[in-house]
Amino acid sequence: MSVPFFYETEIPQLHSHFTLSEETSKHCIQVLRMKIGEKLQLTNGLGILYKASIVSDDKKKTVVLIEESTTIPAPSKKISIAISLLKNANRFEWFLEKVTEIGVTDIQPLICSRTEHHRFRYDRMNGILIAAMLQSQQARLPVLHEPVAFAKFIDQSAWPQKLIAHCEDEQKQFIKDLPSSAETQILIGPEGDFSVEEIKLALDNQYLPVSLGETRLRAETAGVVAATLLVN
């Protein structure tokens, strides 16, 4: 049976006692029915994995002893997906979950001219990233940014390799045929795609048009496919 894995933002030094958050305490004691002496793993989402054991099994304030720590190497590639918010919030949440599992390091929600849904609950969305990180047994949480207007974002982006996936008919390179880069950002548009003006603005700012394959994909699927192709 695998050792339970939890997220805590502030974890102390080795060989010290640490009181888990109420949410984690409840999950340990009431849901998993863990007892004193049982082992668990913790991460702060910054690449450090801690091993700990329960010394007090209070359902609101469980205390653990931090016994070991391991630094997980940073991924060899840093991948940023800049994607429009979607009309269906559930589909956007699905996208967040899957790209976190895949290993994307940076997620930038965009507000484009054809974006239909502007509501963004940061705490909920970040919670989805945390759950996906834990489910996939990772110790690095992707950076999630607040939504930003497309034009403002394009003007500020400084990633070494910058790509845009769009549906307009023009010459594009298949994304897998590009030279490998350690730091890549790709733009994914909303339902209805980027506007012609947005595509031109991206190209004027050195974004390279790329193809994700032969079929037309939903925006959230395109984000997951791009993540898969770029991370691997």
mmCIF file of N, CA and C in Angstrom, residues 114-172:
data_model
loop_
_atom_site.group_PDB
_atom_site.id
_atom_site.type_symbol
_atom_site.label_atom_id
_atom_site.label_comp_id
_atom_site.label_asym_id
_atom_site.label_seq_id
_atom_site.Cartn_x
_atom_site.Cartn_y
_atom_site.Cartn_z
ATOM 1 N N ARG A 114 -12.366 36.429 -28.312
ATOM 2 C CA ARG A 114 -13.479 35.487 -28.419
ATOM 3 C C ARG A 114 -13.698 34.674 -27.138
ATOM 4 N N THR A 115 -13.030 35.045 -26.083
ATOM 5 C CA THR A 115 -13.236 34.367 -24.799
ATOM 6 C C THR A 115 -14.643 34.694 -24.287
ATOM 7 N N GLU A 116 -15.428 33.676 -23.982
ATOM 8 C CA GLU A 116 -16.821 33.884 -23.567
ATOM 9 C C GLU A 116 -17.014 33.834 -22.055
ATOM 10 N N HIS A 117 -16.093 33.234 -21.345
ATOM 11 C CA HIS A 117 -16.253 33.055 -19.898
ATOM 12 C C HIS A 117 -15.055 33.686 -19.193
ATOM 13 N N HIS A 118 -15.290 34.739 -18.422
ATOM 14 C CA HIS A 118 -14.182 35.475 -17.810
ATOM 15 C C HIS A 118 -14.003 35.172 -16.325
ATOM 16 N N ARG A 119 -14.938 34.425 -15.745
ATOM 17 C CA ARG A 119 -14.846 34.178 -14.309
ATOM 18 C C ARG A 119 -13.719 33.195 -14.013
ATOM 19 N N PHE A 120 -12.928 33.511 -13.000
ATOM 20 C CA PHE A 120 -11.782 32.669 -12.659
ATOM 21 C C PHE A 120 -11.604 32.677 -11.148
ATOM 22 N N ARG A 121 -11.826 31.528 -10.519
ATOM 23 C CA ARG A 121 -11.667 31.400 -9.068
ATOM 24 C C ARG A 121 -10.306 30.796 -8.787
ATOM 25 N N TYR A 122 -9.340 31.666 -8.455
ATOM 26 C CA TYR A 122 -7.954 31.222 -8.346
ATOM 27 C C TYR A 122 -7.798 30.100 -7.328
ATOM 28 N N ASP A 123 -8.382 30.242 -6.141
ATOM 29 C CA ASP A 123 -8.199 29.231 -5.093
ATOM 30 C C ASP A 123 -8.697 27.870 -5.545
ATOM 31 N N ARG A 124 -9.858 27.857 -6.199
ATOM 32 C CA ARG A 124 -10.385 26.573 -6.694
ATOM 33 C C ARG A 124 -9.462 25.974 -7.749
ATOM 34 N N MET A 125 -9.020 26.806 -8.693
ATOM 35 C CA MET A 125 -8.172 26.305 -9.771
ATOM 36 C C MET A 125 -6.828 25.805 -9.230
ATOM 37 N N ASN A 126 -6.253 26.544 -8.276
ATOM 38 C CA ASN A 126 -4.987 26.107 -7.701
ATOM 39 C C ASN A 126 -5.172 24.820 -6.906
ATOM 40 N N GLY A 127 -6.333 24.675 -6.280
ATOM 41 C CA GLY A 127 -6.633 23.442 -5.571
ATOM 42 C C GLY A 127 -6.661 22.240 -6.504
ATOM 43 N N ILE A 128 -7.150 22.447 -7.726
ATOM 44 C CA ILE A 128 -7.149 21.374 -8.717
ATOM 45 C C ILE A 128 -5.722 20.989 -9.079
ATOM 46 N N LEU A 129 -4.844 21.977 -9.199
ATOM 47 C CA LEU A 129 -3.433 21.685 -9.487
ATOM 48 C C LEU A 129 -2.807 20.887 -8.355
ATOM 49 N N ILE A 130 -3.097 21.276 -7.119
ATOM 50 C CA ILE A 130 -2.537 20.574 -5.957
ATOM 51 C C ILE A 130 -2.991 19.120 -5.949
ATOM 52 N N ALA A 131 -4.286 18.898 -6.143
ATOM 53 C CA ALA A 131 -4.814 17.534 -6.148
ATOM 54 C C ALA A 131 -4.179 16.696 -7.256
ATOM 55 N N ALA A 132 -3.993 17.299 -8.433
ATOM 56 C CA ALA A 132 -3.389 16.576 -9.554
ATOM 57 C C ALA A 132 -1.915 16.288 -9.296
ATOM 58 N N MET A 133 -1.215 17.237 -8.675
ATOM 59 C CA MET A 133 0.186 17.026 -8.314
ATOM 60 C C MET A 133 0.322 15.836 -7.366
ATOM 61 N N LEU A 134 -0.529 15.789 -6.346
ATOM 62 C CA LEU A 134 -0.471 14.699 -5.372
ATOM 63 C C LEU A 134 -0.871 13.372 -6.006
ATOM 64 N N GLN A 135 -1.920 13.406 -6.819
ATOM 65 C CA GLN A 135 -2.387 12.176 -7.454
ATOM 66 C C GLN A 135 -1.304 11.563 -8.332
ATOM 67 N N SER A 136 -0.535 12.425 -9.005
ATOM 68 C CA SER A 136 0.511 11.949 -9.909
ATOM 69 C C SER A 136 1.862 11.803 -9.210
ATOM 70 N N GLN A 137 1.863 11.931 -7.879
ATOM 71 C CA GLN A 137 3.075 11.703 -7.061
ATOM 72 C C GLN A 137 4.227 12.613 -7.487
ATOM 73 N N GLN A 138 3.930 13.900 -7.656
ATOM 74 C CA GLN A 138 4.954 14.880 -7.969
ATOM 75 C C GLN A 138 5.169 15.802 -6.768
ATOM 76 N N ALA A 139 6.289 16.498 -6.764
ATOM 77 C CA ALA A 139 6.599 17.404 -5.657
ATOM 78 C C ALA A 139 6.785 18.838 -6.126
ATOM 79 N N ARG A 140 6.435 19.104 -7.377
ATOM 80 C CA ARG A 140 6.544 20.467 -7.905
ATOM 81 C C ARG A 140 5.195 20.907 -8.455
ATOM 82 N N LEU A 141 4.687 21.985 -7.894
ATOM 83 C CA LEU A 141 3.388 22.520 -8.293
ATOM 84 C C LEU A 141 3.566 23.509 -9.436
ATOM 85 N N PRO A 142 2.821 23.355 -10.536
ATOM 86 C CA PRO A 142 2.932 24.348 -11.614
ATOM 87 C C PRO A 142 2.577 25.750 -11.111
ATOM 88 N N VAL A 143 3.209 26.742 -11.696
ATOM 89 C CA VAL A 143 2.877 28.130 -11.383
ATOM 90 C C VAL A 143 1.593 28.477 -12.128
ATOM 91 N N LEU A 144 0.591 28.908 -11.386
ATOM 92 C CA LEU A 144 -0.683 29.313 -11.983
ATOM 93 C C LEU A 144 -0.823 30.823 -11.868
ATOM 94 N N HIS A 145 -0.982 31.493 -12.993
ATOM 95 C CA HIS A 145 -1.106 32.950 -13.007
ATOM 96 C C HIS A 145 -2.571 33.370 -13.043
ATOM 97 N N GLU A 146 -2.821 34.602 -12.670
ATOM 98 C CA GLU A 146 -4.146 35.190 -12.847
ATOM 99 C C GLU A 146 -4.374 35.462 -14.336
ATOM 100 N N PRO A 147 -5.621 35.434 -14.797
ATOM 101 C CA PRO A 147 -5.898 35.723 -16.210
ATOM 102 C C PRO A 147 -5.425 37.116 -16.612
ATOM 103 N N VAL A 148 -5.016 37.227 -17.857
ATOM 104 C CA VAL A 148 -4.540 38.510 -18.367
ATOM 105 C C VAL A 148 -5.039 38.675 -19.801
ATOM 106 N N ALA A 149 -5.254 39.924 -20.208
ATOM 107 C CA ALA A 149 -5.690 40.208 -21.572
ATOM 108 C C ALA A 149 -4.604 39.786 -22.568
ATOM 109 N N PHE A 150 -5.032 39.229 -23.684
ATOM 110 C CA PHE A 150 -4.102 38.673 -24.673
ATOM 111 C C PHE A 150 -3.044 39.688 -25.108
ATOM 112 N N ALA A 151 -3.472 40.882 -25.514
ATOM 113 C CA ALA A 151 -2.532 41.874 -26.042
ATOM 114 C C ALA A 151 -1.491 42.273 -25.005
ATOM 115 N N LYS A 152 -1.911 42.442 -23.768
ATOM 116 C CA LYS A 152 -0.980 42.800 -22.699
ATOM 117 C C LYS A 152 0.007 41.683 -22.453
ATOM 118 N N PHE A 153 -0.481 40.457 -22.461
ATOM 119 C CA PHE A 153 0.383 39.308 -22.213
ATOM 120 C C PHE A 153 1.441 39.154 -23.295
ATOM 121 N N ILE A 154 1.018 39.228 -24.549
ATOM 122 C CA ILE A 154 1.940 39.036 -25.671
ATOM 123 C C ILE A 154 3.087 40.031 -25.605
ATOM 124 N N ASP A 155 2.792 41.226 -25.196
ATOM 125 C CA ASP A 155 3.802 42.283 -25.134
ATOM 126 C C ASP A 155 4.838 42.031 -24.048
ATOM 127 N N GLN A 156 4.509 41.194 -23.054
ATOM 128 C CA GLN A 156 5.400 40.992 -21.906
ATOM 129 C C GLN A 156 6.129 39.649 -21.910
ATOM 130 N N SER A 157 5.667 38.702 -22.687
ATOM 131 C CA SER A 157 6.222 37.355 -22.637
ATOM 132 C C SER A 157 7.667 37.317 -23.115
ATOM 133 N N ALA A 158 8.513 36.589 -22.378
ATOM 134 C CA ALA A 158 9.942 36.555 -22.708
ATOM 135 C C ALA A 158 10.485 35.126 -22.737
ATOM 136 N N TRP A 159 9.642 34.165 -23.062
ATOM 137 C CA TRP A 159 10.116 32.789 -23.137
ATOM 138 C C TRP A 159 11.037 32.607 -24.336
ATOM 139 N N PRO A 160 12.112 31.805 -24.213
ATOM 140 C CA PRO A 160 13.061 31.634 -25.326
ATOM 141 C C PRO A 160 12.426 31.083 -26.597
ATOM 142 N N GLN A 161 11.566 30.056 -26.452
ATOM 143 C CA GLN A 161 10.857 29.526 -27.613
ATOM 144 C C GLN A 161 9.375 29.800 -27.432
ATOM 145 N N LYS A 162 8.769 30.489 -28.422
ATOM 146 C CA LYS A 162 7.368 30.903 -28.307
ATOM 147 C C LYS A 162 6.598 30.373 -29.506
ATOM 148 N N LEU A 163 5.504 29.659 -29.224
ATOM 149 C CA LEU A 163 4.723 28.998 -30.258
ATOM 150 C C LEU A 163 3.258 29.419 -30.160
ATOM 151 N N ILE A 164 2.558 29.336 -31.264
ATOM 152 C CA ILE A 164 1.111 29.562 -31.270
ATOM 153 C C ILE A 164 0.449 28.487 -32.128
ATOM 154 N N ALA A 165 -0.581 27.851 -31.576
ATOM 155 C CA ALA A 165 -1.372 26.878 -32.324
ATOM 156 C C ALA A 165 -2.698 27.543 -32.686
ATOM 157 N N HIS A 166 -2.968 27.679 -33.965
ATOM 158 C CA HIS A 166 -4.227 28.295 -34.400
ATOM 159 C C HIS A 166 -4.764 27.540 -35.606
ATOM 160 N N CYS A 167 -5.971 27.869 -36.030
ATOM 161 C CA CYS A 167 -6.664 27.097 -37.067
ATOM 162 C C CYS A 167 -6.660 27.766 -38.440
ATOM 163 N N GLU A 168 -6.083 28.928 -38.576
ATOM 164 C CA GLU A 168 -6.049 29.598 -39.878
ATOM 165 C C GLU A 168 -5.171 28.818 -40.862
ATOM 166 N N ASP A 169 -5.526 28.899 -42.143
ATOM 167 C CA ASP A 169 -4.741 28.209 -43.169
ATOM 168 C C ASP A 169 -3.479 29.001 -43.467
ATOM 169 N N GLU A 170 -2.379 28.515 -43.020
ATOM 170 C CA GLU A 170 -1.069 29.086 -43.352
ATOM 171 C C GLU A 170 -0.024 28.028 -43.069
ATOM 172 N N GLN A 171 1.158 28.238 -43.565
ATOM 173 C CA GLN A 171 2.223 27.261 -43.370
ATOM 174 C C GLN A 171 2.599 27.186 -41.890
ATOM 175 N N LYS A 172 2.635 25.972 -41.374
ATOM 176 C CA LYS A 172 2.996 25.743 -39.975
ATOM 177 C C LYS A 172 3.950 24.562 -39.885
#
